[in-house]
CSV table of C-alpha atoms in Angstrom, one decimal:
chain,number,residue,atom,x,y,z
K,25,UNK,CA,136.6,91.7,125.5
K,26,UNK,CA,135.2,94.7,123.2
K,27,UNK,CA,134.2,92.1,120.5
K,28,UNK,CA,132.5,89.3,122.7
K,29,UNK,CA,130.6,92.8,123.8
K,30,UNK,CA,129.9,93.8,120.8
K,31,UNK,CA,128.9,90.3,119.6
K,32,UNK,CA,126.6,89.6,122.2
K,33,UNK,CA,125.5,92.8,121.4
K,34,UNK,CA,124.2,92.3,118.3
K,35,UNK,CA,123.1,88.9,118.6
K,36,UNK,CA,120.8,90.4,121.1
K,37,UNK,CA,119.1,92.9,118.9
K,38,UNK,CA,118.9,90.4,116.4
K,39,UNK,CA,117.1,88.3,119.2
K,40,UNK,CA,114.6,91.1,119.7
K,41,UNK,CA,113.9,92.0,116.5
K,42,UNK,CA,112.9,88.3,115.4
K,43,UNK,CA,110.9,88.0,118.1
K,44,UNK,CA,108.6,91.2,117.2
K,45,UNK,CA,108.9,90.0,113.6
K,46,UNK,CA,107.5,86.6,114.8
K,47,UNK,CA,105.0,88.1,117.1
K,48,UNK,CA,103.8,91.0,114.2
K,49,UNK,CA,103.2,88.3,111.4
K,50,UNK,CA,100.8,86.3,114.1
K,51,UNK,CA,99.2,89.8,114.6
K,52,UNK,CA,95.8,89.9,113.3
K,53,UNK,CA,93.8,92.6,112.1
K,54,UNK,CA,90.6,93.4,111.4
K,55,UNK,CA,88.6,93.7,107.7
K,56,UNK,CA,86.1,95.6,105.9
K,57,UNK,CA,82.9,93.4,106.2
K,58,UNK,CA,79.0,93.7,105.7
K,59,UNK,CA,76.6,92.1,108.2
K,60,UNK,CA,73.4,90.3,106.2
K,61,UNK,CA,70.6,89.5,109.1
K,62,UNK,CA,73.0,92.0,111.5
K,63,UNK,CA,72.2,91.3,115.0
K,64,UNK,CA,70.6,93.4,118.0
K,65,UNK,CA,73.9,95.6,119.4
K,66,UNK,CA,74.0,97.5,122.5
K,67,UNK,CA,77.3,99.7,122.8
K,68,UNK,CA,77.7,100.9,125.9
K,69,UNK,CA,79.9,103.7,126.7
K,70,UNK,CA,81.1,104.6,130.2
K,71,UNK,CA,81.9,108.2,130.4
K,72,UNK,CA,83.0,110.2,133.5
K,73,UNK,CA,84.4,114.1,132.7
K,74,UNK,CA,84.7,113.2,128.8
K,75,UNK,CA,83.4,116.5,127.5
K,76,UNK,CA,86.6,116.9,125.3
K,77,UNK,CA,85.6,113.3,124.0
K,78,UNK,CA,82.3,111.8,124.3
K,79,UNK,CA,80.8,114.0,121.2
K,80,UNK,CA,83.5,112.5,118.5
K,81,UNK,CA,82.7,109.1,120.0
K,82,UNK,CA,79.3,108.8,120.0
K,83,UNK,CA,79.2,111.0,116.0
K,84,UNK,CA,81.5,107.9,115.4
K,85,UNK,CA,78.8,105.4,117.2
K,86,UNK,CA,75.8,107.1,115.7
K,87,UNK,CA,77.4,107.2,112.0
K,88,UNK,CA,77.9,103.2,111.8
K,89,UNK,CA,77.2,101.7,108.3
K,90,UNK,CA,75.0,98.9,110.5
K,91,UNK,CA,71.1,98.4,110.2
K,92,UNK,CA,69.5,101.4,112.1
K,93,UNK,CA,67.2,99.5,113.8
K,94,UNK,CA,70.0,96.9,115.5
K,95,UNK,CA,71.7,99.6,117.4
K,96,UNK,CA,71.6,100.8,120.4
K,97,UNK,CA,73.9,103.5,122.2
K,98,UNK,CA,73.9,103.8,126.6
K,99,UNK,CA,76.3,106.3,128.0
K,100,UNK,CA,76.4,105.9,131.6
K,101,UNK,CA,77.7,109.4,133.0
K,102,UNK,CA,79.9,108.3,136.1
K,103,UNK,CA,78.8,111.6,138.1
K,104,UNK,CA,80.7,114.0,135.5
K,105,UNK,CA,81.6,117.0,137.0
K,106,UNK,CA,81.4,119.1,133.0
K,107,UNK,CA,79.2,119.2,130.4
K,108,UNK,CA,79.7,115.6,129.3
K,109,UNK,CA,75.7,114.8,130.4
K,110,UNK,CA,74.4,117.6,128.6
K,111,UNK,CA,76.5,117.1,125.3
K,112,UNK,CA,74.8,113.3,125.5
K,113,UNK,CA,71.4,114.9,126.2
K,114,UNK,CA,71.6,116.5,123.0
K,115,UNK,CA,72.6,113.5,120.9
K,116,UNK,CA,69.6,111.5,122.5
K,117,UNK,CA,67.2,114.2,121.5
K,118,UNK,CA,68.7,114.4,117.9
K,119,UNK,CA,68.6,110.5,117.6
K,120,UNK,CA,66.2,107.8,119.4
K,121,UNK,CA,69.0,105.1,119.2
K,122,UNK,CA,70.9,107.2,121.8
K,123,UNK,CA,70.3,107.2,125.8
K,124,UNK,CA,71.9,108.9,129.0
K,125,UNK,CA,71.9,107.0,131.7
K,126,UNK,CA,72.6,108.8,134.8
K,127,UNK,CA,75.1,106.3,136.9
K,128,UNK,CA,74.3,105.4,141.0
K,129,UNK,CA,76.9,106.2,144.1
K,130,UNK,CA,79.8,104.2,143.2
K,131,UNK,CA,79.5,101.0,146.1
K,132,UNK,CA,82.4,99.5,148.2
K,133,UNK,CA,84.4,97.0,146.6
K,134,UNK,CA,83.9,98.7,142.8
K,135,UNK,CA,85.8,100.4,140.5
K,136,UNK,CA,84.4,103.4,139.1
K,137,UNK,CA,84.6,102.3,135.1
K,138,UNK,CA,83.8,98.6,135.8
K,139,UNK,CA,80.7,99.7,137.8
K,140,UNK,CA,79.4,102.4,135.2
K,141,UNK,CA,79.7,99.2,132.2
K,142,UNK,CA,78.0,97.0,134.9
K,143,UNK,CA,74.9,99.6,135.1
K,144,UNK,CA,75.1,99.8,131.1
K,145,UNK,CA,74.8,96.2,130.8
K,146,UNK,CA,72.1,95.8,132.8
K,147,UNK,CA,69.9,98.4,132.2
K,148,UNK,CA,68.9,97.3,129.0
K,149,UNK,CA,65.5,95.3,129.5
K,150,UNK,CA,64.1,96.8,132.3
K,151,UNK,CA,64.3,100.2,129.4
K,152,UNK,CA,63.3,98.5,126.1
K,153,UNK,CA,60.1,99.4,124.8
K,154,UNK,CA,58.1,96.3,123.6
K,155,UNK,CA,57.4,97.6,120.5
K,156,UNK,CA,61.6,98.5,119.5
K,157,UNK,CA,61.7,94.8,118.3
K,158,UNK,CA,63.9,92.2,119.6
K,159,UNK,CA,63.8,92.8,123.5
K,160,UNK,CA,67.3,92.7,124.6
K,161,UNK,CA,70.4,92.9,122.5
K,162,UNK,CA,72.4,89.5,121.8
K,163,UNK,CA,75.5,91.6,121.2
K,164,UNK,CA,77.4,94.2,124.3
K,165,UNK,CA,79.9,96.1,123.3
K,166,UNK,CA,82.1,98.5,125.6
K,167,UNK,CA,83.8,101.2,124.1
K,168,UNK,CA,85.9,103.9,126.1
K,169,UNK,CA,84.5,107.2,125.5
K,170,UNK,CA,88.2,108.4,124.5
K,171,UNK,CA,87.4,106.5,121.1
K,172,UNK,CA,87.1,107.3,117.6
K,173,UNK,CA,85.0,104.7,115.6
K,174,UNK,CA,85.1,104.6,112.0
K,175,UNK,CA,81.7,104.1,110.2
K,176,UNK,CA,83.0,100.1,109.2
K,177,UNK,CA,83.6,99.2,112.7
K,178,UNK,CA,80.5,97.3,114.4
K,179,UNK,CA,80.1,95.3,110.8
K,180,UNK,CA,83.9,94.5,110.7
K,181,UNK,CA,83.6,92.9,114.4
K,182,UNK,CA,80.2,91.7,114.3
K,183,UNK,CA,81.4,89.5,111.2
K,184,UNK,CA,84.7,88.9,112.8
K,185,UNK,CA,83.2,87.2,115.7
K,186,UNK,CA,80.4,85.2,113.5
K,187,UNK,CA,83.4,84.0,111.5
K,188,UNK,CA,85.5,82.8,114.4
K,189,UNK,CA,83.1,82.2,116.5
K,190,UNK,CA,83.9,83.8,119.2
K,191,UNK,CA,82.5,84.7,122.4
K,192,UNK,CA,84.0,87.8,123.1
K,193,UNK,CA,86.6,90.6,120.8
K,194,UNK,CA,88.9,92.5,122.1
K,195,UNK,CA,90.0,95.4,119.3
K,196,UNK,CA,93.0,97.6,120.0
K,197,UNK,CA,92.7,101.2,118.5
K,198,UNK,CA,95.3,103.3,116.8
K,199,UNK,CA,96.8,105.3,119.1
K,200,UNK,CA,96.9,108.8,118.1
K,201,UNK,CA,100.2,111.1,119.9
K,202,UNK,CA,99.6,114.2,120.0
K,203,UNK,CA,102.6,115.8,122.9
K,204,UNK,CA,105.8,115.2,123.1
K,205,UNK,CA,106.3,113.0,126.2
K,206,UNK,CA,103.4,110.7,124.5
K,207,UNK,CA,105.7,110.7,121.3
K,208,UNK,CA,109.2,109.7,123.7
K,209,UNK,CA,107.1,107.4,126.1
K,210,UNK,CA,104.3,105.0,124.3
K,211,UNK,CA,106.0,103.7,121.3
K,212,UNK,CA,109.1,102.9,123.7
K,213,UNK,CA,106.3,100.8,125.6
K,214,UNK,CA,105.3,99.3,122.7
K,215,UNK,CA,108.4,98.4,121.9
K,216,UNK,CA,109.1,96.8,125.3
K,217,UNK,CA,105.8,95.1,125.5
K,218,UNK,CA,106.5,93.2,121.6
K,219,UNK,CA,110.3,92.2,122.9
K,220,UNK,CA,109.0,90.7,126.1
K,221,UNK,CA,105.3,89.2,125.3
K,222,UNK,CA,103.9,86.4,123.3
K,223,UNK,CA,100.7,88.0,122.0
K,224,UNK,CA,100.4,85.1,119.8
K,225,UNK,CA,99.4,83.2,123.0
K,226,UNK,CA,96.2,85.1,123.8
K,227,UNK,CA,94.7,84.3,120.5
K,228,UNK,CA,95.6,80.4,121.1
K,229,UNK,CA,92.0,79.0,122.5
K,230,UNK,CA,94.0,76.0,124.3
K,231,UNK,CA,96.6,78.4,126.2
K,232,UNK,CA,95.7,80.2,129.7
K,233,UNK,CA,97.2,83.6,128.7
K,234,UNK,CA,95.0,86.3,128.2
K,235,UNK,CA,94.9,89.8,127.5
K,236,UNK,CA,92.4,92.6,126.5
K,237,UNK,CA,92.3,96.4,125.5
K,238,UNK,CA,89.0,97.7,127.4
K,239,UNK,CA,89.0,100.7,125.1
K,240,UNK,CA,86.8,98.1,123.1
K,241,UNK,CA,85.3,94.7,124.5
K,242,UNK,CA,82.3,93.5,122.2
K,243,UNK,CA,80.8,90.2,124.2
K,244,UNK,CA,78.2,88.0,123.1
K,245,UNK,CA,75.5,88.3,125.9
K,246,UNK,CA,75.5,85.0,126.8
K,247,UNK,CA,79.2,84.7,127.6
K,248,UNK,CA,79.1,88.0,129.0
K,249,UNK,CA,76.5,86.6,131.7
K,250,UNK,CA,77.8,83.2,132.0
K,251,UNK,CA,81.4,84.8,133.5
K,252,UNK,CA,79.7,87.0,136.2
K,253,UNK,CA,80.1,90.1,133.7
K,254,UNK,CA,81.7,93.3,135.3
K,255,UNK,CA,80.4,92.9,138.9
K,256,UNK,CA,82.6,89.7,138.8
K,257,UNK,CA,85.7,91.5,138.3
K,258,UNK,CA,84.5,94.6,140.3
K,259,UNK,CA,87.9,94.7,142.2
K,260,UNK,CA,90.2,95.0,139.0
K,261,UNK,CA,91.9,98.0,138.4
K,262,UNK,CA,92.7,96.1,135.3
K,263,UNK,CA,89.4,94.6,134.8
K,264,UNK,CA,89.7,93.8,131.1
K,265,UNK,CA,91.9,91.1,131.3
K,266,UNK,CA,90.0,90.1,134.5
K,267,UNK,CA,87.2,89.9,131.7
K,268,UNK,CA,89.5,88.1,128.7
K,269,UNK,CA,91.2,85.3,131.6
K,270,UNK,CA,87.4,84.3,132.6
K,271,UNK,CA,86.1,83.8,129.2
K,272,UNK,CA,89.1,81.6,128.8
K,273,UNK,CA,88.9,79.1,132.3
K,274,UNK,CA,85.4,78.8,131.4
K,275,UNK,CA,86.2,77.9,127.7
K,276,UNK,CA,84.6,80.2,125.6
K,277,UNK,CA,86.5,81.4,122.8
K,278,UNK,CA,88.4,85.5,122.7
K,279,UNK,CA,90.8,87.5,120.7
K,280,UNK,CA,92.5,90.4,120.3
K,281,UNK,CA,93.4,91.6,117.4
K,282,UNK,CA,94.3,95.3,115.4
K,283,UNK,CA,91.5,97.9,114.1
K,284,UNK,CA,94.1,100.9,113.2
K,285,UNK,CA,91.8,101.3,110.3
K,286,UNK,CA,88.5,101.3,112.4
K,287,UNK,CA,88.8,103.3,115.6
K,288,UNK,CA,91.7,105.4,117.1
K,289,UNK,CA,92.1,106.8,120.5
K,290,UNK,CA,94.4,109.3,122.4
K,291,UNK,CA,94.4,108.5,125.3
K,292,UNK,CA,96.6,111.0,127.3
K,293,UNK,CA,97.2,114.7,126.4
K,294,UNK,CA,100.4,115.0,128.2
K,295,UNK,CA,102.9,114.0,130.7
K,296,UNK,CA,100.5,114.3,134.2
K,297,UNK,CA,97.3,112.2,132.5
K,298,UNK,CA,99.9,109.9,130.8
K,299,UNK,CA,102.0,109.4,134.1
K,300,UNK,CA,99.0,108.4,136.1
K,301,UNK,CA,97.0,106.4,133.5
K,302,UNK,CA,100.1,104.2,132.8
K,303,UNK,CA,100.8,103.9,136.6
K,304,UNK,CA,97.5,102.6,137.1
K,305,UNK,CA,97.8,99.0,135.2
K,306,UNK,CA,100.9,99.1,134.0
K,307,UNK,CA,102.2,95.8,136.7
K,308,UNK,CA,98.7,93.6,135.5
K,309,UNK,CA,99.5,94.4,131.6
K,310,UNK,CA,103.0,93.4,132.3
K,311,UNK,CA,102.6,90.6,135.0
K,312,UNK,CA,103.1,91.5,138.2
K,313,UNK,CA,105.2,93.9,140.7
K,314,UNK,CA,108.8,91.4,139.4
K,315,UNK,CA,108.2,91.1,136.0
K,316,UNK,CA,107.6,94.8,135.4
K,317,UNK,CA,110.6,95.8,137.6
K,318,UNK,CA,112.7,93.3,135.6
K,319,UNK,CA,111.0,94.6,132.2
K,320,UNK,CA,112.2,98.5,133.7
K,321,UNK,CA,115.6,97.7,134.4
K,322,UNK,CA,116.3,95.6,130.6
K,323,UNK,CA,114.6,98.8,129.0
K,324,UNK,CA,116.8,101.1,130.8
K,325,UNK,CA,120.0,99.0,130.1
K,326,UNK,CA,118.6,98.6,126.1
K,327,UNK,CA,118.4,102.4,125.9
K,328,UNK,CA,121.6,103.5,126.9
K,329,UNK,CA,123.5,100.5,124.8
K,330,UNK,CA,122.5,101.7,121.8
K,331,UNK,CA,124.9,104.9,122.2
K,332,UNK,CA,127.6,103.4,124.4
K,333,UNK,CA,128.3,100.2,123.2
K,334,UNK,CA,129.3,101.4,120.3
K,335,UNK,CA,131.0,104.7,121.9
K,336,UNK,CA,133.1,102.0,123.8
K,337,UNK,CA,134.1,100.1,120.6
K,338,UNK,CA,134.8,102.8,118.7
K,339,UNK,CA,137.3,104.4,121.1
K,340,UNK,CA,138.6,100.6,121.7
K,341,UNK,CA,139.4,100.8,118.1
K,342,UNK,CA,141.1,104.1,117.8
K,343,UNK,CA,143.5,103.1,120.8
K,344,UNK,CA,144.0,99.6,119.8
K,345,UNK,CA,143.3,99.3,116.3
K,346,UNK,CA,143.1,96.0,114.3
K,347,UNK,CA,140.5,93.5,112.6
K,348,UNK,CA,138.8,92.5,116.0
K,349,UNK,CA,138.4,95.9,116.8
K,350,UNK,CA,137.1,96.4,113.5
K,351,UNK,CA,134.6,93.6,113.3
K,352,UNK,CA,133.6,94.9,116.7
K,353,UNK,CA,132.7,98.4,116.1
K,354,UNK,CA,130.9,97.2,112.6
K,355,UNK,CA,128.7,94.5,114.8
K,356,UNK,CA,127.8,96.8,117.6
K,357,UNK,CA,127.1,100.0,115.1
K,358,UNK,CA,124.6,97.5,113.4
K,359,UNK,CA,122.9,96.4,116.5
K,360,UNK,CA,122.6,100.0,117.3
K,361,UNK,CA,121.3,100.9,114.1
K,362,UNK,CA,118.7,97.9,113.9
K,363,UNK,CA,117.3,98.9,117.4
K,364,UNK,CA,117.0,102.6,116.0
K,365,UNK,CA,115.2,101.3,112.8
K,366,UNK,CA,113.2,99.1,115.1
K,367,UNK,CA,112.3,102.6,116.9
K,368,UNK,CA,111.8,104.7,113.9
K,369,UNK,CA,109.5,102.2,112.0
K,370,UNK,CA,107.3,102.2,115.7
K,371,UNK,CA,107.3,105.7,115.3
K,372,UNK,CA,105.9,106.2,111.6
K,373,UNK,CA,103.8,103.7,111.9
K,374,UNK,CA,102.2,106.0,115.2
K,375,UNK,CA,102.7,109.0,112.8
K,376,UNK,CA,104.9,110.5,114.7
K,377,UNK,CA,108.0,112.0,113.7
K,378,UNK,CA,111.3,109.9,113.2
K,379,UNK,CA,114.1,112.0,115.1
K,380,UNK,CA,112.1,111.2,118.5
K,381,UNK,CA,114.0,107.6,117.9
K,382,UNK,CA,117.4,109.9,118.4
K,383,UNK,CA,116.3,109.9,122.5
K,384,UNK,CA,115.8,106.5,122.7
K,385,UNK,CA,118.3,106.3,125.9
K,386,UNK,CA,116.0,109.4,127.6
K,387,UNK,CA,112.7,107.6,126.5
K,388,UNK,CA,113.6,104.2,127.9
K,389,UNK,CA,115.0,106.2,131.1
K,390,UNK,CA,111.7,107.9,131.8
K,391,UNK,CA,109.6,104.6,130.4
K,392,UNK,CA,111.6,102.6,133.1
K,393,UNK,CA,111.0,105.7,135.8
K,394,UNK,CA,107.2,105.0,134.9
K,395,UNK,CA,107.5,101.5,135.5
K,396,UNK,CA,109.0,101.8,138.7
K,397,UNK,CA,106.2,104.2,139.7
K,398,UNK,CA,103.5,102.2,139.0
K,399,UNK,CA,105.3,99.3,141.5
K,400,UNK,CA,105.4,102.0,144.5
K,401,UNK,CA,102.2,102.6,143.7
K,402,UNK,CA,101.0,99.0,143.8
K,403,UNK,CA,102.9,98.2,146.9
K,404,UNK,CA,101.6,101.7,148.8
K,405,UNK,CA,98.4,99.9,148.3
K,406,UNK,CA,96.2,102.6,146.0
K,407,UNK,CA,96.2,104.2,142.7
K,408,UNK,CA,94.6,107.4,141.3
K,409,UNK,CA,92.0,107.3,138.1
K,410,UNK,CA,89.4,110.2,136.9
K,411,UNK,CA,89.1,111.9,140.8
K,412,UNK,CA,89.1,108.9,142.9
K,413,UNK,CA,91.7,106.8,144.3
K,414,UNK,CA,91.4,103.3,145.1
K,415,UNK,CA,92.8,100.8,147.9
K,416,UNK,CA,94.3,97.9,146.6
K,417,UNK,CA,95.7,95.0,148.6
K,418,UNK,CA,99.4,94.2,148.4
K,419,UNK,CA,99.9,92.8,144.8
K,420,UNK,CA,99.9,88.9,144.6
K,421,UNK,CA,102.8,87.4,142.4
K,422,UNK,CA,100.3,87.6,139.2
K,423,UNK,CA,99.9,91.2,140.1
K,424,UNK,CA,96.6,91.7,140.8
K,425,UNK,CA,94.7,93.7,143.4
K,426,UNK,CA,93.1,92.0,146.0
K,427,UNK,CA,90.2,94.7,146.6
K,428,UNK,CA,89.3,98.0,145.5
K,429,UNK,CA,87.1,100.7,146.8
């Protein structure tokens, strides 16, 4: 019995691991590029209590190796209650590329982020000048004001999207760790996400799955307009994919791909922002109320094999002794030990220190907590983002909201 255990064991983490292998060599990333006739760009940032932020982010937005005069910056401040207004004001009086734009009451039936882009979006030609050149810009990009771009990043994506011709990018930032929890919790995520997604599907133009990272969403105007934009996902708590899954029914062309090397992000700065940030969208990025439950209770059984398995064969063999105990404790020490390197390798890779891998069975325990969370959440009918809760509908099986307020 110990050595089918053990087998099966192993054969899973092998399982796994393929699959991220699989899944990491279809990953794409971004490249250094330079942009000759660079089109009109407006990046528009929605910013609500980002004082700790918004000043790296728009240094980063203000510094890009891009044709001055085809860049634009709009930060729409969502009724900030700190400084974040006034640190913009004085960015737009050091640099004329660079605007505030105070937001409006948020309305019924909007979220707050997805109304703030929708106000960015369209307050561009009723503020351009006649004389600033090209009228309105052929190019929106949304950036979360919890980024970091690099000074290659709008020419790398412009030419990205000339080259694939696409309609709209979807880029997903390094992710900086800066606590503990963030260190046991996200890579664990990561993990879990690579073992149970096909991210190679999103990228496919003839398959329906889609997916997006809002932290940076550059659009083609056109497209942008021809879906509806953000007041046609204004109910999403998770309105990027809302976004990505309506560029691809009406048969525009998206991806998503890596830009470690281009823009970074932390998102949380500890256990309480992380906890409630996560809850928020966790069942839309995994698929629904199910799928994540399912998803919570494989990650907590994962974490806890990786000791006990081979615990169990281990004392099987001192008791019993033999070649199949043996062969058992040497196939589920390596399964063990893959998972671990699997862990460790997620954990350099996030900078992060390697004996964090050593409570894999605690991380999974409170990642699969998390997860569980965000479904009582859902099913209470409201979540909590930035000082304002919304009302959401009983989740449908795809596991999205039915209204927000």
């Amino acid at each position: 019995m110990i050595l089918l255990l053990s087998t099966a064991w192993a054969a899973l983490v092998a399982g796994l691991i393929a699959r991220a292998i699989v899944q990491f060599r279809g990953y794409r990333s971004l490249t250094a590029a330079t942009v000759d006739d660079a089109p009109l760009v407006l990046l528009i940032v929605p910013a609500r209590n980002e004082s700790q932020n918004i000043g790296r982010c728009l240094s980063g937005l203000l510094a890009q190796d891009y044709s001055r005069s085809q860049l634009r910056v709009a930060v729409i401040d969502d009724h900030s209650q700190d400084d974040t207004a006034q640190i913009v004001r004085r960015f737009a009086a050091a640099d004329e590329r660079c605007r505030l734009i105070q937001g409006q009451p948020l309305p019924p039936g909007w979220t707050g982020k997805s109304f703030a882009c929708w106000q960015g979006a369209a307050s561009e030609s009723a503020s351009s000048e006649p004389d600033a050149g090209s009228g309105p810009a052929s190019w929106l990009c949304f950036l979360d004001a919890d980024t970091t771009p690099e000074p290659g990043l709008i020419a790398a994506t412009i030419a990205h999207c000339r080259d694939e011709r696409l309609d709209l990018l979807s880029v997903e930032p390094f992710q900086q760790l800066g606590t503990f929890w963030e260190r046991m919790i996200l890579p664990s995520g990561m993990l879990l996400l690579a073992f149970s997604q096909d991210l190679r599907r999103v990228n496919d133009p003839a398959d329906p799955a889609a997916a997006a990272n809002g932290q940076f969403l550059l659009f083609r105007r056109s497209a942008y307009e021809a879906i509806g934009g953000h007041a046609a996902v204004r109910t999403e708590i998770c309105e990027d994919t809302a976004l990505a899954r309506r560029i691809k029914r009406r048969g525009l062309r998206m991806q998503l791909v890596g830009g470690e090397n281009f823009i970074s992000t932390r998102m949380y700065t500890g256990l309480r922002p992380l906890w409630e940030g996560l809850s928020k969208n966790l069942t839309e990025t995994v698929g629904g109320p199910m799928r994540t439950l399912v998803l919570a209770a494989a990650g907590l059984l994962l974490g806890w094999a990786v000791p006990l398995i081979p615990a169990a064969a281990a004392i099987h063999l001192a008791n019993a002794g033999g070649p199949a105990s043996t062969l058992a404790c040497v196939l589920a020490g390596c399964g063990s030990l893959a998972l671990l390197g699997m862990q460790i390798g997620t954990l350099r890779h996030l900078r992060a220190a390697w004996w964090h891998a050593l409570l894999l069975p605690i991380a999974y325990t409170v990642a699969a907590a998390l997860a569980c969370h965000a479904v009582w959440k859902r099913w209470r009918g409201c979540v909590a983002w930035k000082g304002r809760t919304y009302e959401t509908a009983a989740p449908s099986a795809a596991g999205h909201p039915a209204a927000a307020k």
